[in-house]
Amino acid sequence: MNLTLLVAVVMLLATGVAAWLIPDTTAGPLVLAHRVAGIALAAALVWKYAMARRSLRRRGPSASVWVGIATAILAVLALVLGVAWTAGLVSFDRPLAYSALNLHVFAGLGAGALVAVHALMRAESRPRLVSLAGRRAALRGMGLLAVSFAGSAALDRLGLARRATGSRHAGSFTGNSFPVTIWSFDTVPTIDLASWRLVVRGGDDASTQVSLRYADILALPRREASVVLDCTGGWWTEQVWTGVGLEEVLARAGVAAGATRVEVVSVTGHRWAFDRSESGRAILATHVGGEPLAPGHGYPVRLVAPGLRGFLWIKWVGEVVVA
């Protein structure tokens, strides 16, 4: 049972993080695996509870027991929030001002860290692997997997309409009237447009550096695209974004074609690097729905990265670094 819990937690962490980092159009199988692992964890915790009670009566409280209790509390919180989200009982804007899905993530990451600590503290009592490969263990595992898939299918029929990522619709084609979420806990900076510059540096010649004013960016060939922003806070919106292609900015700065990596950096320090081949679709947007970006949405310039989750759409871009 302990091995089942460990495998479920590892799967939940791996599928949850990986589903953020790959294009949302291909994240569906990972989201399904995440949900199945969550149901398996819930079922295993019920089983583990009876075992833990017997162990506690026999051995009494200890440091590892308290770590185990804290782990269980966070795991149950993550499970409750996850099920409530899937069933449509909570959303990105209710019942709390902060997204319940973000709280689910924080609880899950905390539980994962405590599982690692608990496993290290109890390493001396782990069973031999050969004892875990018996017929009974295999039957239990298959039964738990079947229950998990059945539970996942049932949950999929419940709740509000959502994308494969789990995100709820927050309105589309509304200009700046969509939620403001800042995943990295940055505050909205006050930017003086007269002194703000977009700095592009690097490339084949590391000394290359070009500074573009807002007016310079507006003078470049404009691009417009209708793109879905799918935020890891649990909401999505489709908007018409207008700006300049990232490749056009690199060309304007004289960045050679040999550069293979592009890093977009916010004035707040938030950054994301990606392969140069992905920059062709990216837009440095100045407007949304025909309106200049609001401060909360990244004014004066934000990255629009089709297919990637919202926390990679860097706001308040101040620098582009190529290598």
Short mmCIF file of C-alpha atoms in Angstrom, two decimals:
data_model
loop_
_atom_site.label_atom_id
_atom_site.label_comp_id
_atom_site.label_asym_id
_atom_site.label_seq_id
_atom_site.Cartn_x
_atom_site.Cartn_y
_atom_site.Cartn_z
CA MET A 1 0.00 0.00 0.00
CA ASN A 2 2.85 2.38 0.77
CA LEU A 3 4.30 1.69 -2.67
CA THR A 4 0.89 2.42 -4.23
CA LEU A 5 0.73 5.75 -2.42
CA LEU A 6 4.26 6.64 -3.51
CA VAL A 7 3.59 5.75 -7.15
CA ALA A 8 0.34 7.72 -7.14
CA VAL A 9 2.04 10.81 -5.69
CA VAL A 10 4.92 10.63 -8.19
CA MET A 11 2.46 10.26 -11.07
CA LEU A 12 0.40 13.19 -9.86
CA LEU A 13 3.45 15.46 -9.60
CA ALA A 14 4.90 14.34 -12.94
CA THR A 15 1.67 14.58 -14.94
CA GLY A 16 0.62 17.84 -13.29
CA VAL A 17 3.89 19.64 -14.05
CA ALA A 18 4.36 18.12 -17.51
CA ALA A 19 0.84 19.11 -18.57
CA TRP A 20 1.77 22.74 -17.91
CA LEU A 21 4.93 22.66 -19.98
CA ILE A 22 3.75 20.99 -23.19
CA PRO A 23 1.29 22.48 -25.71
CA ASP A 24 -2.25 22.37 -24.32
CA THR A 25 -3.49 20.59 -27.46
CA THR A 26 -1.42 17.52 -26.54
CA ALA A 27 -1.87 17.61 -22.76
CA GLY A 28 -5.13 15.59 -22.73
CA PRO A 29 -3.58 12.17 -21.95
CA LEU A 30 -1.54 13.66 -19.11
CA VAL A 31 -4.63 15.30 -17.62
CA LEU A 32 -6.44 11.94 -17.78
CA ALA A 33 -3.50 10.17 -16.14
CA HIS A 34 -3.44 12.88 -13.46
CA ARG A 35 -7.12 12.34 -12.69
CA VAL A 36 -6.76 8.54 -12.58
CA ALA A 37 -3.75 8.82 -10.24
CA GLY A 38 -5.71 11.17 -8.00
CA ILE A 39 -8.58 8.71 -7.63
CA ALA A 40 -6.09 5.90 -6.97
CA LEU A 41 -4.51 8.05 -4.25
CA ALA A 42 -7.91 8.69 -2.67
CA ALA A 43 -8.72 4.97 -2.58
CA ALA A 44 -5.27 4.09 -1.24
CA LEU A 45 -5.54 6.71 1.52
CA VAL A 46 -8.69 5.05 2.84
CA TRP A 47 -6.80 1.77 3.02
CA LYS A 48 -3.74 3.44 4.52
CA TYR A 49 -5.83 5.04 7.27
CA ALA A 50 -6.67 1.65 8.81
CA MET A 51 -3.02 0.60 8.64
CA ALA A 52 -1.85 3.86 10.21
CA ARG A 53 -4.29 3.53 13.12
CA ARG A 54 -2.97 0.07 13.98
CA SER A 55 0.63 1.26 13.67
CA LEU A 56 -0.02 4.29 15.88
CA ARG A 57 -1.58 2.16 18.63
CA ARG A 58 1.37 -0.20 18.49
CA ARG A 59 4.28 2.25 18.30
CA GLY A 60 2.92 5.53 19.61
CA PRO A 61 3.59 9.01 18.18
CA SER A 62 6.96 9.86 16.64
CA ALA A 63 8.46 12.49 14.36
CA SER A 64 7.67 10.43 11.26
CA VAL A 65 4.06 10.05 12.42
CA TRP A 66 3.61 13.82 12.64
CA VAL A 67 5.15 14.25 9.19
CA GLY A 68 2.78 11.55 7.95
CA ILE A 69 -0.22 13.34 9.44
CA ALA A 70 0.80 16.64 7.84
CA THR A 71 1.27 14.84 4.54
CA ALA A 72 -2.17 13.28 4.79
CA ILE A 73 -3.80 16.63 5.54
CA LEU A 74 -2.25 18.26 2.48
CA ALA A 75 -3.02 15.24 0.29
CA VAL A 76 -6.66 15.21 1.36
CA LEU A 77 -6.91 18.97 0.79
CA ALA A 78 -5.47 18.58 -2.71
CA LEU A 79 -7.85 15.70 -3.44
CA VAL A 80 -10.93 17.53 -2.16
CA LEU A 81 -10.10 20.63 -4.19
CA GLY A 82 -9.35 18.54 -7.28
CA VAL A 83 -12.62 16.62 -7.10
CA ALA A 84 -14.57 19.79 -6.30
CA TRP A 85 -13.00 21.49 -9.31
CA THR A 86 -13.80 18.59 -11.64
CA ALA A 87 -17.37 18.38 -10.34
CA GLY A 88 -17.87 22.13 -10.82
CA LEU A 89 -18.34 22.92 -7.11
CA VAL A 90 -15.54 25.50 -7.15
CA SER A 91 -14.06 27.61 -9.91
CA PHE A 92 -11.33 30.17 -10.57
CA ASP A 93 -13.47 32.96 -9.16
CA ARG A 94 -15.42 31.18 -6.41
CA PRO A 95 -15.78 30.60 -3.52
CA LEU A 96 -12.43 32.32 -2.85
CA ALA A 97 -10.86 35.34 -4.50
CA TYR A 98 -7.83 33.15 -5.26
CA SER A 99 -8.33 30.26 -7.66
CA ALA A 100 -9.17 26.96 -5.98
CA LEU A 101 -7.13 25.23 -8.67
CA ASN A 102 -4.01 27.12 -7.58
CA LEU A 103 -4.67 26.06 -3.98
CA HIS A 104 -4.96 22.48 -5.25
CA VAL A 105 -1.52 22.84 -6.85
CA PHE A 106 0.07 24.30 -3.72
CA ALA A 107 -1.39 21.57 -1.52
CA GLY A 108 -0.23 18.88 -3.95
CA LEU A 109 3.33 20.24 -4.14
CA GLY A 110 3.47 20.47 -0.36
CA ALA A 111 2.22 16.91 0.04
CA GLY A 112 4.79 15.69 -2.49
CA ALA A 113 7.64 17.34 -0.58
CA LEU A 114 6.44 15.83 2.71
CA VAL A 115 6.09 12.38 1.12
CA ALA A 116 9.80 12.55 0.23
CA VAL A 117 10.68 13.57 3.81
CA HIS A 118 8.46 10.83 5.28
CA ALA A 119 9.95 8.18 2.99
CA LEU A 120 13.48 9.13 4.03
CA MET A 121 12.56 9.01 7.71
CA ARG A 122 11.02 5.54 7.34
CA ALA A 123 13.61 4.14 4.91
CA GLU A 124 14.91 1.66 7.48
CA SER A 125 11.54 -0.17 7.57
CA ARG A 126 10.87 -0.50 3.84
CA PRO A 127 10.03 -4.04 2.66
CA ARG A 128 12.08 -5.95 0.12
CA LEU A 129 10.92 -5.37 -3.45
CA VAL A 130 10.41 -9.09 -4.00
CA SER A 131 7.67 -9.04 -1.35
CA LEU A 132 5.74 -6.47 -3.39
CA ALA A 133 5.58 -8.54 -6.58
CA GLY A 134 3.24 -11.28 -5.44
CA ARG A 135 -0.04 -12.36 -6.99
CA ARG A 136 -2.11 -10.69 -4.28
CA ALA A 137 -0.33 -7.36 -4.76
CA ALA A 138 -0.85 -7.58 -8.52
CA LEU A 139 -4.57 -8.27 -8.12
CA ARG A 140 -4.94 -5.37 -5.70
CA GLY A 141 -3.13 -3.09 -8.10
CA MET A 142 -5.31 -4.08 -11.06
CA GLY A 143 -8.45 -3.66 -8.96
CA LEU A 144 -7.36 -0.21 -7.81
CA LEU A 145 -6.56 0.78 -11.38
CA ALA A 146 -9.98 -0.37 -12.59
CA VAL A 147 -11.73 1.61 -9.84
CA SER A 148 -9.64 4.67 -10.73
CA PHE A 149 -10.57 4.54 -14.42
CA ALA A 150 -14.25 4.04 -13.57
CA GLY A 151 -14.16 6.96 -11.14
CA SER A 152 -12.44 9.16 -13.71
CA ALA A 153 -15.10 8.37 -16.30
CA ALA A 154 -17.84 9.22 -13.80
CA LEU A 155 -16.22 12.51 -12.84
CA ASP A 156 -15.83 13.43 -16.49
CA ARG A 157 -19.62 13.49 -16.83
CA LEU A 158 -20.03 15.89 -13.93
CA GLY A 159 -19.53 19.58 -13.51
CA LEU A 160 -19.23 22.62 -15.71
CA ALA A 161 -17.94 22.64 -19.27
CA ARG A 162 -14.14 22.84 -19.38
CA ARG A 163 -11.20 22.35 -21.70
CA ALA A 164 -9.10 19.19 -21.59
CA THR A 165 -6.77 21.12 -19.25
CA GLY A 166 -9.63 21.59 -16.77
CA SER A 167 -9.92 25.34 -17.37
CA ARG A 168 -13.31 27.08 -17.33
CA HIS A 169 -14.38 29.65 -19.89
CA ALA A 170 -13.95 33.22 -18.66
CA GLY A 171 -15.40 35.02 -21.66
CA SER A 172 -13.94 35.68 -25.09
CA PHE A 173 -13.44 38.57 -27.50
CA THR A 174 -13.89 41.07 -24.67
CA GLY A 175 -10.75 43.18 -25.00
CA ASN A 176 -9.16 43.70 -21.59
CA SER A 177 -12.20 42.37 -19.75
CA PHE A 178 -10.84 38.99 -18.78
CA PRO A 179 -9.32 37.84 -15.46
CA VAL A 180 -5.99 39.17 -14.25
CA THR A 181 -3.82 36.38 -12.85
CA ILE A 182 -0.20 36.75 -11.83
CA TRP A 183 1.10 33.26 -11.09
CA SER A 184 4.60 34.29 -10.00
CA PHE A 185 3.30 36.67 -7.29
CA ASP A 186 4.69 39.72 -9.11
CA THR A 187 2.88 42.97 -8.54
CA VAL A 188 1.70 45.03 -11.49
CA PRO A 189 4.60 47.38 -12.21
CA THR A 190 4.22 51.06 -12.98
CA ILE A 191 5.94 51.59 -16.33
CA ASP A 192 6.93 54.99 -17.67
CA LEU A 193 6.50 54.60 -21.43
CA ALA A 194 8.91 57.48 -22.12
CA SER A 195 11.79 55.62 -20.48
CA TRP A 196 10.72 52.02 -21.18
CA ARG A 197 12.74 50.15 -23.79
CA LEU A 198 12.59 46.66 -25.23
CA VAL A 199 16.20 45.47 -25.26
CA VAL A 200 17.21 42.68 -27.63
CA ARG A 201 20.67 41.25 -27.10
CA GLY A 202 22.83 38.25 -27.89
CA GLY A 203 22.92 36.01 -30.92
CA ASP A 204 25.99 34.92 -32.86
CA ASP A 205 27.68 38.10 -31.67
CA ALA A 206 27.14 38.22 -27.90
CA SER A 207 27.81 41.96 -27.88
CA THR A 208 24.79 42.70 -30.10
CA GLN A 209 22.25 44.89 -28.29
CA VAL A 210 19.37 46.87 -29.76
CA SER A 211 16.99 49.07 -27.78
CA LEU A 212 13.48 49.62 -29.17
CA ARG A 213 11.04 52.27 -28.01
CA TYR A 214 7.29 51.64 -27.92
CA ALA A 215 6.94 53.79 -31.06
CA ASP A 216 9.57 51.65 -32.81
CA ILE A 217 7.56 48.52 -32.06
CA LEU A 218 4.33 50.08 -33.30
CA ALA A 219 6.10 51.03 -36.54
CA LEU A 220 7.06 47.42 -37.31
CA PRO A 221 4.77 45.26 -39.52
CA ARG A 222 1.70 44.39 -37.44
CA ARG A 223 0.40 40.90 -36.79
CA GLU A 224 -3.08 39.99 -35.56
CA ALA A 225 -4.22 36.57 -34.41
CA SER A 226 -7.10 35.04 -32.48
CA VAL A 227 -5.40 32.92 -29.80
CA VAL A 228 -6.64 31.06 -26.73
CA LEU A 229 -5.02 32.01 -23.43
CA ASP A 230 -5.34 29.01 -21.10
CA CYS A 231 -4.28 30.06 -17.62
CA THR A 232 -3.04 27.57 -15.03
CA GLY A 233 -5.28 29.46 -12.60
CA GLY A 234 -8.11 27.46 -14.16
CA TRP A 235 -9.67 29.72 -16.79
CA TRP A 236 -9.38 30.29 -20.52
CA THR A 237 -10.29 33.04 -22.92
CA GLU A 238 -9.93 33.58 -26.65
CA GLN A 239 -8.96 37.07 -27.69
CA VAL A 240 -7.70 38.90 -30.77
CA TRP A 241 -4.11 39.91 -30.05
CA THR A 242 -2.28 42.55 -32.09
CA GLY A 243 1.41 43.30 -32.06
CA VAL A 244 4.60 42.39 -33.82
CA GLY A 245 5.96 38.93 -34.49
CA LEU A 246 8.84 37.97 -32.23
CA GLU A 247 10.83 36.95 -35.31
CA GLU A 248 10.30 40.43 -36.80
CA VAL A 249 11.78 41.96 -33.65
CA LEU A 250 14.77 39.63 -33.83
CA ALA A 251 15.28 40.50 -37.50
CA ARG A 252 15.00 44.23 -36.70
CA ALA A 253 17.72 43.74 -34.09
CA GLY A 254 19.93 41.94 -36.61
CA VAL A 255 19.93 38.61 -34.76
CA ALA A 256 21.50 35.98 -36.99
CA ALA A 257 19.63 32.86 -38.02
CA GLY A 258 22.19 30.76 -36.16
CA ALA A 259 20.71 31.68 -32.77
CA THR A 260 18.92 28.63 -31.36
CA ARG A 261 17.46 29.77 -28.02
CA VAL A 262 15.21 32.73 -27.18
CA GLU A 263 14.54 33.97 -23.66
CA VAL A 264 11.80 36.53 -22.99
CA VAL A 265 12.25 38.48 -19.75
CA SER A 266 9.76 40.64 -17.85
CA VAL A 267 10.73 43.88 -16.12
CA THR A 268 9.77 42.01 -12.92
CA GLY A 269 12.34 39.27 -13.59
CA HIS A 270 9.87 36.56 -14.65
CA ARG A 271 11.28 34.79 -17.72
CA TRP A 272 10.89 31.86 -20.06
CA ALA A 273 13.29 30.37 -22.62
CA PHE A 274 12.31 28.29 -25.64
CA ASP A 275 13.72 26.92 -28.84
CA ARG A 276 14.15 29.41 -31.69
CA SER A 277 11.96 27.20 -33.89
CA GLU A 278 8.99 28.05 -31.65
CA SER A 279 9.38 31.81 -32.04
CA GLY A 280 7.77 31.96 -35.49
CA ARG A 281 4.24 31.85 -34.05
CA ALA A 282 4.96 34.06 -31.04
CA ILE A 283 3.71 37.65 -30.92
CA LEU A 284 4.87 40.54 -28.78
CA ALA A 285 1.39 41.98 -28.29
CA THR A 286 0.64 45.62 -27.62
CA HIS A 287 -3.16 45.41 -28.02
CA VAL A 288 -5.98 42.99 -27.23
CA GLY A 289 -9.38 43.30 -28.89
CA GLY A 290 -8.30 46.59 -30.44
CA GLU A 291 -7.46 48.09 -27.01
CA PRO A 292 -3.99 48.85 -25.68
CA LEU A 293 -3.09 46.24 -23.08
CA ALA A 294 -4.23 47.14 -19.58
CA PRO A 295 -1.46 47.26 -16.94
CA GLY A 296 -2.66 44.00 -15.39
CA HIS A 297 -2.49 42.24 -18.74
CA GLY A 298 1.10 43.21 -19.48
CA TYR A 299 1.20 46.82 -20.78
CA PRO A 300 3.08 47.91 -22.79
CA VAL A 301 4.10 44.53 -24.30
CA ARG A 302 3.37 40.92 -23.43
CA LEU A 303 4.32 37.65 -25.07
CA VAL A 304 1.55 35.70 -26.81
CA ALA A 305 2.65 32.08 -27.25
CA PRO A 306 -0.02 30.02 -29.06
CA GLY A 307 -0.48 26.55 -27.60
CA LEU A 308 1.44 27.22 -24.37
CA ARG A 309 -0.14 27.77 -20.98
CA GLY A 310 -0.69 31.29 -19.71
CA PHE A 311 2.13 31.43 -17.15
CA LEU A 312 4.57 31.27 -20.09
CA TRP A 313 3.00 34.35 -21.72
CA ILE A 314 5.46 36.76 -20.15
CA LYS A 315 3.94 40.11 -19.21
CA TRP A 316 5.65 43.53 -19.15
CA VAL A 317 8.38 42.34 -21.51
CA GLY A 318 11.58 44.33 -21.13
CA GLU A 319 14.21 42.14 -22.68
CA VAL A 320 14.69 39.41 -25.28
CA VAL A 321 17.91 37.41 -25.04
CA VAL A 322 19.06 35.05 -27.80
CA ALA A 323 21.85 32.52 -27.85
#
